[in-house]
Short mmCIF file of C-alpha atoms in Angstrom, two decimals:
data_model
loop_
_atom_site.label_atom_id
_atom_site.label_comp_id
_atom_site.label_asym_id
_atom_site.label_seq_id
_atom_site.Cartn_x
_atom_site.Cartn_y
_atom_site.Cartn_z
CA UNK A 2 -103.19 -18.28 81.19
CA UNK A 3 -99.67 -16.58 81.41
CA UNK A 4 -97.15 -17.60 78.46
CA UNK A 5 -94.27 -16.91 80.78
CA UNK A 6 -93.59 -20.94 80.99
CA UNK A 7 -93.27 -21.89 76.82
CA UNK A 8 -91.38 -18.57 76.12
CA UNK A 9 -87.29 -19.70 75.34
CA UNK A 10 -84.89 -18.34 77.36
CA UNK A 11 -83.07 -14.92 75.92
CA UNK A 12 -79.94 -17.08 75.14
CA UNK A 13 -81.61 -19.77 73.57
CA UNK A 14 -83.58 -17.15 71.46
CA UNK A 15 -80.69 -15.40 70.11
CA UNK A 16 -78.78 -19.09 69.39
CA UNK A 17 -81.60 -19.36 67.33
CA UNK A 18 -81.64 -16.10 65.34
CA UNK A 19 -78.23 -16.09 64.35
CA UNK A 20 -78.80 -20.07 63.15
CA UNK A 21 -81.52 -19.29 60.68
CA UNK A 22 -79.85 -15.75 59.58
CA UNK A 23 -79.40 -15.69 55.81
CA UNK A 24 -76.48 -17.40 54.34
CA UNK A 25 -75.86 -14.54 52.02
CA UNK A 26 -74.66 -12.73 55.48
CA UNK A 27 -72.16 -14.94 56.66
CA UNK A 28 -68.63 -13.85 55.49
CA UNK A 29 -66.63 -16.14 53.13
CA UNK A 30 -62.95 -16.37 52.99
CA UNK A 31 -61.95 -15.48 49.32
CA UNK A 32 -60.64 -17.88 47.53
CA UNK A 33 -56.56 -17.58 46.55
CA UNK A 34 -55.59 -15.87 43.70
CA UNK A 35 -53.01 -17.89 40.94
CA UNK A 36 -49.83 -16.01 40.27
CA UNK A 37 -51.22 -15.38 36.69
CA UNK A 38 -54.76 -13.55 38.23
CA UNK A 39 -52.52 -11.17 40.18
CA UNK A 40 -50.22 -10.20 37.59
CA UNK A 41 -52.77 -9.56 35.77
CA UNK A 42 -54.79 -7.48 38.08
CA UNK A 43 -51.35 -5.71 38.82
CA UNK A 44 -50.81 -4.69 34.60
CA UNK A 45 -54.32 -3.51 34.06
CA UNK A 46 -53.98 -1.21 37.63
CA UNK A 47 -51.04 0.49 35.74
CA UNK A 48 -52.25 0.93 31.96
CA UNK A 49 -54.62 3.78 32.73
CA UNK A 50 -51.12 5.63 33.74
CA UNK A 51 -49.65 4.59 31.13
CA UNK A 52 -52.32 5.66 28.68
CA UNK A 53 -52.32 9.47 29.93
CA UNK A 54 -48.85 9.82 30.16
CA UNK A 55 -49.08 9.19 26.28
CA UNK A 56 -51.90 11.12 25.40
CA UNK A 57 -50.82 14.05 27.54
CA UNK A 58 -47.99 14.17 25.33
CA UNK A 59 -50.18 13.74 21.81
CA UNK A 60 -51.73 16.77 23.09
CA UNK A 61 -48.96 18.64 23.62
CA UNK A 62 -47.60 17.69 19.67
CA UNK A 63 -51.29 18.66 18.10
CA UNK A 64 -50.96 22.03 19.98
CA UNK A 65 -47.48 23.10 18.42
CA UNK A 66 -48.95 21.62 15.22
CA UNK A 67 -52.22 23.83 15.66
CA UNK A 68 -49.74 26.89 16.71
CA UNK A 69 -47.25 26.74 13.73
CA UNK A 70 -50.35 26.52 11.69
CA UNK A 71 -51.85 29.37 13.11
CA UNK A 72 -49.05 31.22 12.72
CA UNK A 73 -48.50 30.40 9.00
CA UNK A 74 -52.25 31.13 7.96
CA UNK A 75 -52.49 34.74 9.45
CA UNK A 76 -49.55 35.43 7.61
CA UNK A 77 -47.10 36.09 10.71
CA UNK A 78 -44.64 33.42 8.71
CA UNK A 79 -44.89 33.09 5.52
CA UNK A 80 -44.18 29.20 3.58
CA UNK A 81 -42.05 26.96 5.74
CA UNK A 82 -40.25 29.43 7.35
CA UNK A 83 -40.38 29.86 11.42
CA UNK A 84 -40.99 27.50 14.23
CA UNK A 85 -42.85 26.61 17.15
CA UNK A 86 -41.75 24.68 20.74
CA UNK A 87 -42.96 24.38 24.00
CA UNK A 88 -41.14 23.05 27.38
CA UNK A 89 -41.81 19.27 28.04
CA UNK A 90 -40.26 17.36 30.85
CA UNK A 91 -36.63 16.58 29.94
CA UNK A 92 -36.28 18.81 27.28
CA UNK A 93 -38.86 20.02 24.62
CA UNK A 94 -41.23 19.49 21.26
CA UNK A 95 -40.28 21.14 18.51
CA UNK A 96 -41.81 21.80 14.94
CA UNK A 97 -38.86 19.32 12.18
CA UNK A 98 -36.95 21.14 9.69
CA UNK A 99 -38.07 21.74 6.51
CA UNK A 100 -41.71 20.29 6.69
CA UNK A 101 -44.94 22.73 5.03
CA UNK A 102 -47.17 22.89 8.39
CA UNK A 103 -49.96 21.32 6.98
CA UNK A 104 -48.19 17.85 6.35
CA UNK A 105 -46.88 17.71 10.31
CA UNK A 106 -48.30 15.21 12.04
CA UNK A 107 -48.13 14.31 15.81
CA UNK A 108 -45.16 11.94 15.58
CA UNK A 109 -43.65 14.66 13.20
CA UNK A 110 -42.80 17.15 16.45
CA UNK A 111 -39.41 16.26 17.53
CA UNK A 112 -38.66 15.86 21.02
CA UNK A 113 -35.21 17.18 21.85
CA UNK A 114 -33.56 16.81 25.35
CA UNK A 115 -31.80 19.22 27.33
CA UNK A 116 -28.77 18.31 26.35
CA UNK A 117 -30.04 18.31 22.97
CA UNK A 118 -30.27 15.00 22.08
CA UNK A 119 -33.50 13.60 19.98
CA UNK A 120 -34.85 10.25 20.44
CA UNK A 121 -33.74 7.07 17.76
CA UNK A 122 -36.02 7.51 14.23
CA UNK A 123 -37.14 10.99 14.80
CA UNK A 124 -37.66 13.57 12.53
CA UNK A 125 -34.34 16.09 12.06
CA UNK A 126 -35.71 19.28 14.52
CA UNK A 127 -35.65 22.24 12.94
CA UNK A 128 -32.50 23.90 12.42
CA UNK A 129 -32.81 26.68 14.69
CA UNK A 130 -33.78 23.87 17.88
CA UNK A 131 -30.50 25.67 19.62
CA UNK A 132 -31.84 29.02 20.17
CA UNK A 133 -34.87 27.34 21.36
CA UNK A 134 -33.04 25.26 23.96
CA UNK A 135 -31.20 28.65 25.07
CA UNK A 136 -34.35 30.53 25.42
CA UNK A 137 -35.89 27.79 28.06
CA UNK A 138 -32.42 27.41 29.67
CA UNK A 139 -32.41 31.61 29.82
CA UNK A 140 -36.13 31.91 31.13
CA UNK A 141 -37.79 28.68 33.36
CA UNK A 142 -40.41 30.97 34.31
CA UNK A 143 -41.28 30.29 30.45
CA UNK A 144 -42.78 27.34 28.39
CA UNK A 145 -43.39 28.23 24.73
CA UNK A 146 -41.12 29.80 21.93
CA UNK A 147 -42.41 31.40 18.61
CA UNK A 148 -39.63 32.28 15.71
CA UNK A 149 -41.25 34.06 13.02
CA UNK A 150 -40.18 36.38 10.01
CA UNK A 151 -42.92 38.68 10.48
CA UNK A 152 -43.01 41.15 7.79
CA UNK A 153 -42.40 44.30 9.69
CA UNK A 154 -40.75 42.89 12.72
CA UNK A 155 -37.95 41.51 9.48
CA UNK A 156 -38.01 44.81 7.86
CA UNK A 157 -36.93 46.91 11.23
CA UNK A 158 -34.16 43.61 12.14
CA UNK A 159 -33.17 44.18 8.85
CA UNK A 160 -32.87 48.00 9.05
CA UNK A 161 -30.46 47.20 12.21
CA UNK A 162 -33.47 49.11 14.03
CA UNK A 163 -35.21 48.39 17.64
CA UNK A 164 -38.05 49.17 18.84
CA UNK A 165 -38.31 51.91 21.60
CA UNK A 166 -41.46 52.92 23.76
CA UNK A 167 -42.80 55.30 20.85
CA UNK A 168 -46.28 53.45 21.96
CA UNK A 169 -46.82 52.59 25.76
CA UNK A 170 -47.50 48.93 24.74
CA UNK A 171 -44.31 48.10 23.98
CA UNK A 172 -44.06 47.15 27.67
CA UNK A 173 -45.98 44.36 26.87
CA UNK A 174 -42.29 42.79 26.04
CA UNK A 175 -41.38 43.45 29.84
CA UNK A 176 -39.42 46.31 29.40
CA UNK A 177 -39.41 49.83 27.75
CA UNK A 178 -38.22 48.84 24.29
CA UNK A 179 -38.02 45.71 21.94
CA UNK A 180 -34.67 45.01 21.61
CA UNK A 181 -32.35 44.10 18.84
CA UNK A 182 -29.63 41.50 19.24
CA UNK A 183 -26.65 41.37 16.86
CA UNK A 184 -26.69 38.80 13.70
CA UNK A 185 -25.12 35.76 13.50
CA UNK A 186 -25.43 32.49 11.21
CA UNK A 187 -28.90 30.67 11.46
CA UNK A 188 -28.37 27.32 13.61
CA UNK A 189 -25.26 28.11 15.32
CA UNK A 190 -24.68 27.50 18.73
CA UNK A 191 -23.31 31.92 18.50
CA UNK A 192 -26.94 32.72 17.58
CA UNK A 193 -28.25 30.75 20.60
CA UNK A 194 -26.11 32.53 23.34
CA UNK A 195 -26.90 36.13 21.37
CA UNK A 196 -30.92 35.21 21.52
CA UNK A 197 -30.69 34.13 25.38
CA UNK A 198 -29.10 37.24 26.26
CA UNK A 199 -31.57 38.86 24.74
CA UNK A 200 -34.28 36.96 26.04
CA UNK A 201 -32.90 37.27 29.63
CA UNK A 202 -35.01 40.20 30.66
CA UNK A 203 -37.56 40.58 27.86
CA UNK A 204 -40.02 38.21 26.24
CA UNK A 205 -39.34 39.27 23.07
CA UNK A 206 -36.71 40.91 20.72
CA UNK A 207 -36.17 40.99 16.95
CA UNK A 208 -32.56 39.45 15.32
CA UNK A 209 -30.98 41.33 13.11
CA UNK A 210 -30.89 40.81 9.50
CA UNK A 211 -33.61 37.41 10.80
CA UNK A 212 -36.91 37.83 12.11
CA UNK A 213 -38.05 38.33 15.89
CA UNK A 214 -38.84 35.58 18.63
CA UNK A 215 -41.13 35.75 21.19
CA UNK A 216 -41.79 33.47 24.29
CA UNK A 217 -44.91 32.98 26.74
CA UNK A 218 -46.13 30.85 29.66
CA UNK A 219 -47.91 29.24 27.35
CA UNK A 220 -48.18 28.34 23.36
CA UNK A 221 -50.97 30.46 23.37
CA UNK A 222 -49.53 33.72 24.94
CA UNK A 223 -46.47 33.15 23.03
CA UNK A 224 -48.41 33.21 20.06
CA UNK A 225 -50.63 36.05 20.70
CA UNK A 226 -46.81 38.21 21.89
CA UNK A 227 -45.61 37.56 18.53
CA UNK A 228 -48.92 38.90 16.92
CA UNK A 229 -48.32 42.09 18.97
CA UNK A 230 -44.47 42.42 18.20
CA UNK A 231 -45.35 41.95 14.58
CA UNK A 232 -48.58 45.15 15.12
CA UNK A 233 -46.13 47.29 16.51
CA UNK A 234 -43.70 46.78 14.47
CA UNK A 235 -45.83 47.83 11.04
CA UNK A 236 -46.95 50.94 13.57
CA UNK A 237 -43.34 52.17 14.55
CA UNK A 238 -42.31 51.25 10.41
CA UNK A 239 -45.48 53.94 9.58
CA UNK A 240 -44.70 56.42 12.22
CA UNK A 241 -40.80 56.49 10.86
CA UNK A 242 -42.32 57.65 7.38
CA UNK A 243 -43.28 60.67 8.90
CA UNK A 244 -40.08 61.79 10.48
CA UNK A 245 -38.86 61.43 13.81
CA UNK A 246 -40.67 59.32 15.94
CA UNK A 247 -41.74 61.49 19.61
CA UNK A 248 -41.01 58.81 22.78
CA UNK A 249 -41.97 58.46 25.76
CA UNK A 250 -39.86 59.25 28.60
CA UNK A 251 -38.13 56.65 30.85
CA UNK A 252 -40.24 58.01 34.09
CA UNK A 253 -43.52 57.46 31.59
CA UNK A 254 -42.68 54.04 31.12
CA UNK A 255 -41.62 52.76 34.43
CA UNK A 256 -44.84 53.65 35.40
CA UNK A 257 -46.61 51.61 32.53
CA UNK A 258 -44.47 48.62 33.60
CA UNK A 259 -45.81 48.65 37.02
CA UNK A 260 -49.17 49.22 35.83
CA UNK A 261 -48.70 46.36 33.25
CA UNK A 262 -47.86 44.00 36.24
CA UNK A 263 -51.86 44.22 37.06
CA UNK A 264 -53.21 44.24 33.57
CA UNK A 265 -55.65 42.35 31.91
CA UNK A 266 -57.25 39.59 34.14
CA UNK A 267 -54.78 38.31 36.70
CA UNK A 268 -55.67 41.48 38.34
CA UNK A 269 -58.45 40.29 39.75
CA UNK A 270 -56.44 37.08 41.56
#
C-alpha cells in the first residue's frame, strides 16, 4: 500500500528540521562588553608594538657595542680611543665618551638627535658625536660611521700624506684617491664641517694629524671600509720605503670606478 497519504507535507518537513537542529548552531548575540573589558582588550592590542619598537632599538645599541668591540680587538683602535654610530630615526646611537668597550652596555649608547640634543640621564656621547652628526647630514644615502686611529691610516694623516690610486682598490672609497682633510681641534664644531666636506663624495678619508673615518650602508660595511683603509694604508706606507710610488693613471681609474659600480654581489641584482 502506497505511503503517499502519512508522508508530511515539504513545508511541514522542513518546519521540523530546522526545530530539532542543534542548539550549538543557532547564533547568539554576544553579550556587552564593560568599559574596563574593552580597555583592556584595546592596551594588550597595542603592547606587541610597543615591545618591538623597543627591542628594535636594543638591537641596534648591542650592534654598535659588538662593532666598537670588534674594532678594538683586531687592533684597528687601540684602548678607548675611536667610536662607532649608526643612523636611527631622529638622530643617531653613538658609542659615550670615555668608556673601555667592554664595560658598554645597551643603555650605555647615547642617542643624540639631529639637532644634537641627548635624551635626560644619558651617558655624555663621545666627544667627537659632531663629526658624526655632519657625516649623516653630508651623506643620507649612509647609515653607519667608524672613527678609528688605525696605525697606518694615523701614520700617513700624520705625515700630512693621502692616499692616491697607487693600488686599483683604492676606489673602493668611491673615488681615485683617499683623501686628506686639514686638522683641526678634536670635538669642534670646525672639525665637523672639514670631515663632511670630505665625506661629501667619498666614503672615507684620513684627518690629519687624527686618524681616518669611514662610513657604510651599514655597521657592518662601515666596519669592513675601515679594515680596508687601514690595509692600504700599511701597503702605500711599505711601497713609500722603496722610493717613489708608480700610479695609476686617471683614464685607469675611471674605468675601475665604473667597474667597481658592479662588483662583488649586487651584480647579480
Amino acid at each position: 500500500m502506497s505511503d503517499r497519504r502519512t508522508r508530511k507535507p515539504r513545508t511541514v518537513r522542513a518546519q521540523t528540521a530546522r526545530a530539532s537542529a542543534p542548539a550549538a548552531k543557532v547564533a547568539k548575540k554576544p553579550a556587552k562588553k564593560s568599559a574596563s573589558q574593552t580597555r583592556s582588550q584595546t592596551a594588550r592590542a597595542k603592547r606587541p608594538v610597543v615591545r618591538k619598537a623597543k627591542t628594535s632599538e636594543v638591537a641596534q645599541r648591542r650592534a654598535v657595542i659588538a662593532t666598537a668591540l670588534d674594532m678594538s680587538r683586531t687592533g684597528l683602535s687601540p684602548g678607548r680611543s675611536g667610536n662607532v654610530s649608526c643612523r636611527w630615526p631622529g638622530g643617531m646611537l653613538i658609542t659615550p665618551s670615555g668608556m673601555a668597550y667592554e664595560e658598554i652596555e645597551p643603555a650605555d649608547i647615547v642617542f643624540v638627535a639631529d639637532d644634537g640634543s641627548v635624551r635626560p640621564k644619558s651617558r655624555k656621547p663621545s666627544s667627537e658625536w659632531q663629526f658624526h652628526l655632519s657625516a649623516y647630514h653630508a651623506r643620507p644615502d649612509r647609515h653607519a660611521v667608524i672613527h678609528t686611529h688605525s696605525m697606518h691610516a694615523t701614520v700617513l694623516a700624520c705625515a700630512h700624506k693621502s692616499i692616491p690610486a697607487f693600488h686599483y682598490m683604492v676606489a673602493i672609497a668611491g673615488g681615485m684617491d683617499i683623501p686628506l682633510v686639514p686638522y683641526a681641534t678634536f670635538g669642534t664644531k670646525e672639525l665637523a664641517d672639514i670631515v663632511a666636506a670630505g665625506l661629501a663624495e667619498r666614503d672615507a678619508c684620513l684627518m690629519a694629524n687624527h686618524g681616518q673615518i669611514a662610513v657604510g650602508t651599514t655597521l657592518g660595511s662601515a666596519l669592513e671600509l675601515a679594515h680596508e683603509v687601514e690595509f692600504l694604508a700599511e701597503q702605500y706606507f711599505k711601497v713609500l720605503t722603496l722610493g717613489k710610488p708608480k700610479l695609476l693613471s686617471t683614464s685607469e681609474m675611471k674605468v675601475v670606478l665604473e667597474r667597481f659600480k658592479g662588483y662583488g654581489q649586487h651584480a647579480q641584482d
